[in-house]
């Protein structure tokens, strides 16, 4: 896709989100509610432990993780029903004649959507949390640069996951159960609720076979300093491998979806 056209799609998507100001306010309140719940929960749990460190996390470290993993998750906010709506109203047929990649156009819409939530929700929540809670973020230039790379890779993986889920609309009349299932898997196995370090041992081999940990958990651990810069290189390589794998799946599903649309006279 032409970079200028990509930026144009991002801009249009961003401007659409600006119109929903009340939703943004509700989102900020909701974000702080989650911050309060999770920080209070971890403080209560750590008060019951005999040691100040559990699974490698001090109370400060786990509170920092809880706040920042939520901040990353909010930054990854996307409309995962875009493709479903286009299939249902028939406008998906227009994508067959457009001289642009449908995947990259969808990615541009997601980026515009996410940029708004990042600016309107993530930034205020993180800034205020720094003053309200005892959190520690190692401000190292090299680490921040590596985090940005991992963050972008994680974002692309989340966008691909949503694209794959949206493609199911070609074969199913209602995909809400799939989206709900996807959200549950994504939130849990990506470490969005509890760090993967706290998972029982029998679950960890399953987690290692899935791409979810590379969406939220690893970018966050890089940012808070739990992953060394050497480890971060291996993490980014693994993220790139998953991007290739999921990219192939996206391409195959889009190709199959187009054939089904044409056969049905869509």
Coordinates of C-alpha atoms in Angstrom, one line a residue:
X1 CA 0.0 0.0 0.0
X2 CA 1.1 3.5 -0.8
X3 CA 2.5 5.1 2.5
X4 CA 0.5 8.3 1.9
X5 CA -2.7 6.3 1.3
X6 CA -2.0 4.3 4.5
X7 CA -1.6 7.5 6.5
X8 CA -4.8 8.8 5.0
X9 CA -6.7 5.8 6.2
X10 CA -5.1 6.2 9.6
X11 CA -6.2 9.8 9.7
X12 CA -9.8 9.1 8.7
X13 CA -10.0 6.3 11.3
X14 CA -8.5 8.6 14.0
X15 CA -11.0 11.4 13.2
X16 CA -13.9 8.9 13.5
X17 CA -12.8 8.1 17.1
X18 CA -12.6 11.8 18.1
X19 CA -16.3 12.1 17.7
X20 CA -16.9 9.6 20.5
X21 CA -15.7 11.8 23.3
X22 CA -18.1 10.5 26.0
X23 CA -17.0 6.9 25.2
X24 CA -13.4 8.1 25.7
X25 CA -14.2 9.6 29.1
X26 CA -16.0 6.3 30.1
X27 CA -12.9 4.4 28.9
X28 CA -10.6 6.5 31.1
X29 CA -12.8 5.9 34.2
X30 CA -13.0 2.2 33.3
X31 CA -9.2 2.1 33.0
X32 CA -8.6 3.6 36.4
X33 CA -11.2 1.2 37.9
X34 CA -9.1 -1.7 36.5
X35 CA -5.9 -0.1 37.9
X36 CA -7.5 0.2 41.3
X37 CA -8.9 -3.3 41.3
X38 CA -5.7 -5.1 40.2
X39 CA -3.3 -3.0 42.3
X40 CA -5.5 -3.6 45.4
X41 CA -5.7 -7.3 44.6
X42 CA -2.0 -7.7 44.3
X43 CA -1.3 -5.7 47.5
X44 CA -3.8 -8.0 49.3
X45 CA -2.2 -11.1 47.9
X46 CA 1.4 -10.0 48.7
X47 CA 0.4 -9.2 52.3
X48 CA -0.4 -12.9 52.7
X49 CA 3.0 -14.1 51.4
X50 CA 5.8 -15.0 53.8
X51 CA 8.4 -13.4 51.4
X52 CA 8.5 -10.0 49.8
X53 CA 9.3 -11.6 46.4
X54 CA 7.1 -14.1 44.7
X55 CA 7.9 -15.7 41.3
X56 CA 10.6 -13.1 40.8
X57 CA 8.3 -10.1 41.4
X58 CA 8.4 -7.7 44.3
X59 CA 5.2 -5.9 45.2
X60 CA 6.5 -2.8 43.3
X61 CA 7.4 -4.9 40.3
X62 CA 4.0 -6.7 40.1
X63 CA 2.0 -3.4 40.5
X64 CA 4.2 -1.9 37.8
X65 CA 3.5 -4.9 35.5
X66 CA -0.3 -4.8 36.2
X67 CA -0.5 -1.1 35.3
X68 CA 1.7 -1.2 32.2
X69 CA 0.4 -4.4 30.7
X70 CA -3.1 -2.8 31.0
X71 CA -1.7 0.4 29.3
X72 CA -0.3 -1.7 26.5
X73 CA -3.6 -3.6 26.1
X74 CA -5.5 -0.2 25.9
X75 CA -3.0 1.0 23.3
X76 CA -3.9 -2.1 21.3
X77 CA -7.6 -1.3 21.3
X78 CA -9.2 -2.1 17.9
X79 CA -12.6 -2.6 16.4
X80 CA -12.5 -6.3 15.8
X81 CA -16.0 -6.2 14.2
X82 CA -15.0 -4.1 11.1
X83 CA -14.7 -7.1 8.7
X84 CA -17.8 -8.8 10.1
X85 CA -19.9 -5.6 9.4
X86 CA -18.5 -5.4 5.9
X87 CA -19.3 -9.0 5.1
X88 CA -22.8 -8.6 6.5
X89 CA -23.7 -5.4 4.6
X90 CA -22.0 -6.6 1.4
X91 CA -19.5 -3.7 1.3
X92 CA -16.7 -6.3 1.5
X93 CA -17.3 -6.8 -2.3
X94 CA -15.8 -3.4 -2.9
X95 CA -12.5 -4.6 -1.5
X96 CA -12.1 -6.9 -4.5
X97 CA -11.9 -4.0 -7.0
X98 CA -9.8 -1.6 -4.9
X99 CA -6.2 -1.2 -5.9
X100 CA -5.1 -1.5 -2.3
X101 CA -4.3 -4.4 0.0
X102 CA -7.4 -5.2 2.2
X103 CA -5.1 -6.3 5.0
X104 CA -3.1 -3.1 5.1
X105 CA -6.2 -1.0 4.7
X106 CA -7.7 -2.9 7.7
X107 CA -4.4 -2.4 9.6
X108 CA -4.5 1.4 8.9
X109 CA -8.0 1.6 10.3
X110 CA -6.8 -0.3 13.4
X111 CA -3.8 2.1 13.8
X112 CA -6.1 5.2 13.7
X113 CA -8.4 3.6 16.2
X114 CA -5.5 2.6 18.5
X115 CA -3.7 6.0 18.3
X116 CA -6.7 7.8 19.6
X117 CA -7.1 5.4 22.6
X118 CA -3.3 5.6 23.2
X119 CA -3.4 9.4 23.4
X120 CA -6.8 9.8 25.1
X121 CA -6.6 6.9 27.6
X122 CA -3.2 5.2 27.9
X123 CA -1.1 8.4 28.4
X124 CA -3.4 9.9 31.1
X125 CA -3.7 6.6 32.9
X126 CA 0.1 6.0 33.0
X127 CA 1.0 9.6 34.0
X128 CA -1.5 9.7 36.9
X129 CA -0.6 6.1 37.9
X130 CA 3.1 7.2 38.3
X131 CA 2.0 9.7 41.0
X132 CA -0.6 7.5 42.6
X133 CA 1.1 4.2 42.8
X134 CA 4.6 2.9 43.7
X135 CA 5.7 1.9 40.2
X136 CA 9.2 1.7 38.7
X137 CA 10.0 2.1 35.0
X138 CA 13.8 1.9 34.0
X139 CA 14.2 4.9 31.7
X140 CA 17.0 3.6 29.5
X141 CA 17.2 4.9 25.9
X142 CA 18.2 1.6 24.4
X143 CA 15.6 -0.4 26.4
X144 CA 12.9 2.1 25.3
X145 CA 13.9 1.7 21.6
X146 CA 13.8 -2.1 21.9
X147 CA 10.4 -1.9 23.6
X148 CA 9.0 0.2 20.8
X149 CA 10.1 -2.4 18.3
X150 CA 8.6 -5.2 20.3
X151 CA 5.5 -3.1 20.9
X152 CA 5.0 -2.6 17.2
X153 CA 5.5 -6.3 16.5
X154 CA 3.0 -7.2 19.2
X155 CA 0.5 -4.7 17.8
X156 CA 0.8 -6.3 14.3
X157 CA 0.2 -9.7 15.9
X158 CA -2.9 -8.5 17.6
X159 CA -4.1 -6.9 14.4
X160 CA -3.5 -10.2 12.5
X161 CA -5.4 -12.1 15.2
X162 CA -8.4 -9.8 14.8
X163 CA -8.1 -10.1 11.0
X164 CA -8.2 -13.9 11.2
X165 CA -11.2 -13.8 13.6
X166 CA -13.0 -11.4 11.3
X167 CA -12.4 -13.6 8.3
X168 CA -14.7 -16.2 9.9
X169 CA -17.6 -14.0 8.9
X170 CA -17.3 -15.5 5.4
X171 CA -18.3 -18.9 6.8
X172 CA -20.5 -18.1 9.8
X173 CA -23.5 -15.9 10.1
X174 CA -22.7 -14.9 13.7
X175 CA -19.1 -14.7 14.9
X176 CA -19.6 -13.1 18.3
X177 CA -18.9 -16.4 20.1
X178 CA -15.6 -16.7 18.3
X179 CA -14.7 -13.1 19.1
X180 CA -15.6 -13.7 22.8
X181 CA -13.5 -16.9 22.8
X182 CA -10.6 -15.0 21.0
X183 CA -10.8 -12.2 23.6
X184 CA -10.7 -14.6 26.5
X185 CA -7.7 -16.5 25.1
X186 CA -5.9 -13.3 24.2
X187 CA -6.4 -11.7 27.6
X188 CA -5.4 -14.7 29.6
X189 CA -2.6 -16.3 27.6
X190 CA -1.0 -13.0 26.8
X191 CA -0.5 -12.3 30.5
X192 CA -3.1 -9.5 30.4
X193 CA -4.5 -10.5 33.8
X194 CA -1.7 -12.5 35.5
X195 CA 2.0 -12.6 34.4
X196 CA 2.9 -15.9 32.8
X197 CA 5.5 -16.4 35.5
X198 CA 2.6 -17.1 37.9
X199 CA 1.0 -19.8 35.6
X200 CA 1.0 -23.4 36.8
X201 CA 3.8 -25.5 35.2
X202 CA 1.4 -27.6 33.2
X203 CA 0.1 -24.6 31.3
X204 CA 3.5 -23.1 30.4
X205 CA 4.2 -25.6 27.5
X206 CA 0.8 -24.7 26.0
X207 CA 1.6 -21.0 26.3
X208 CA 4.9 -21.5 24.5
X209 CA 3.1 -23.0 21.5
X210 CA 0.8 -20.0 21.1
X211 CA 1.6 -16.5 19.9
X212 CA -0.3 -14.7 22.7
X213 CA 2.6 -14.1 25.0
X214 CA 4.3 -12.1 22.3
X215 CA 1.4 -9.6 22.2
X216 CA 1.3 -8.2 25.7
X217 CA 3.6 -10.1 28.1
X218 CA 6.9 -9.8 26.4
X219 CA 6.7 -6.2 25.3
X220 CA 5.7 -5.3 28.9
X221 CA 8.5 -7.3 30.5
X222 CA 11.0 -5.6 28.2
X223 CA 9.7 -2.2 29.3
X224 CA 9.8 -2.9 33.0
X225 CA 13.3 -4.5 32.8
X226 CA 12.4 -8.1 33.6
X227 CA 13.8 -9.2 30.2
X228 CA 17.4 -8.3 29.5
X229 CA 18.4 -6.6 26.2
X230 CA 20.0 -9.9 25.1
X231 CA 16.7 -11.7 25.8
X232 CA 14.8 -9.0 24.1
X233 CA 16.6 -9.8 20.8
X234 CA 15.4 -13.4 20.9
X235 CA 11.9 -12.2 21.8
X236 CA 11.7 -9.8 18.8
X237 CA 13.0 -12.6 16.5
X238 CA 10.2 -14.9 17.8
X239 CA 7.7 -12.1 17.2
X240 CA 8.8 -11.7 13.6
X241 CA 8.5 -15.5 13.1
X242 CA 5.0 -15.4 14.4
X243 CA 4.2 -12.4 12.2
X244 CA 5.3 -14.4 9.1
X245 CA 3.2 -17.5 10.3
X246 CA 0.1 -15.4 11.0
X247 CA 0.6 -13.4 7.8
X248 CA 0.5 -16.6 5.8
X249 CA -2.8 -17.6 7.6
X250 CA -4.2 -14.2 6.9
X251 CA -3.4 -14.4 3.3
X252 CA -4.8 -18.0 2.9
X253 CA -8.0 -17.0 4.7
X254 CA -8.5 -13.8 2.6
X255 CA -7.9 -15.8 -0.6
X256 CA -10.4 -18.5 0.5
X257 CA -12.9 -15.8 1.6
X258 CA -12.7 -14.0 -1.8
X259 CA -13.3 -17.3 -3.6
X260 CA -16.4 -18.0 -1.5
X261 CA -17.7 -14.5 -2.1
X262 CA -17.2 -14.8 -5.9
X263 CA -18.8 -18.3 -6.0
X264 CA -21.9 -17.0 -4.1
X265 CA -22.1 -14.0 -6.4
X266 CA -21.2 -11.5 -3.7

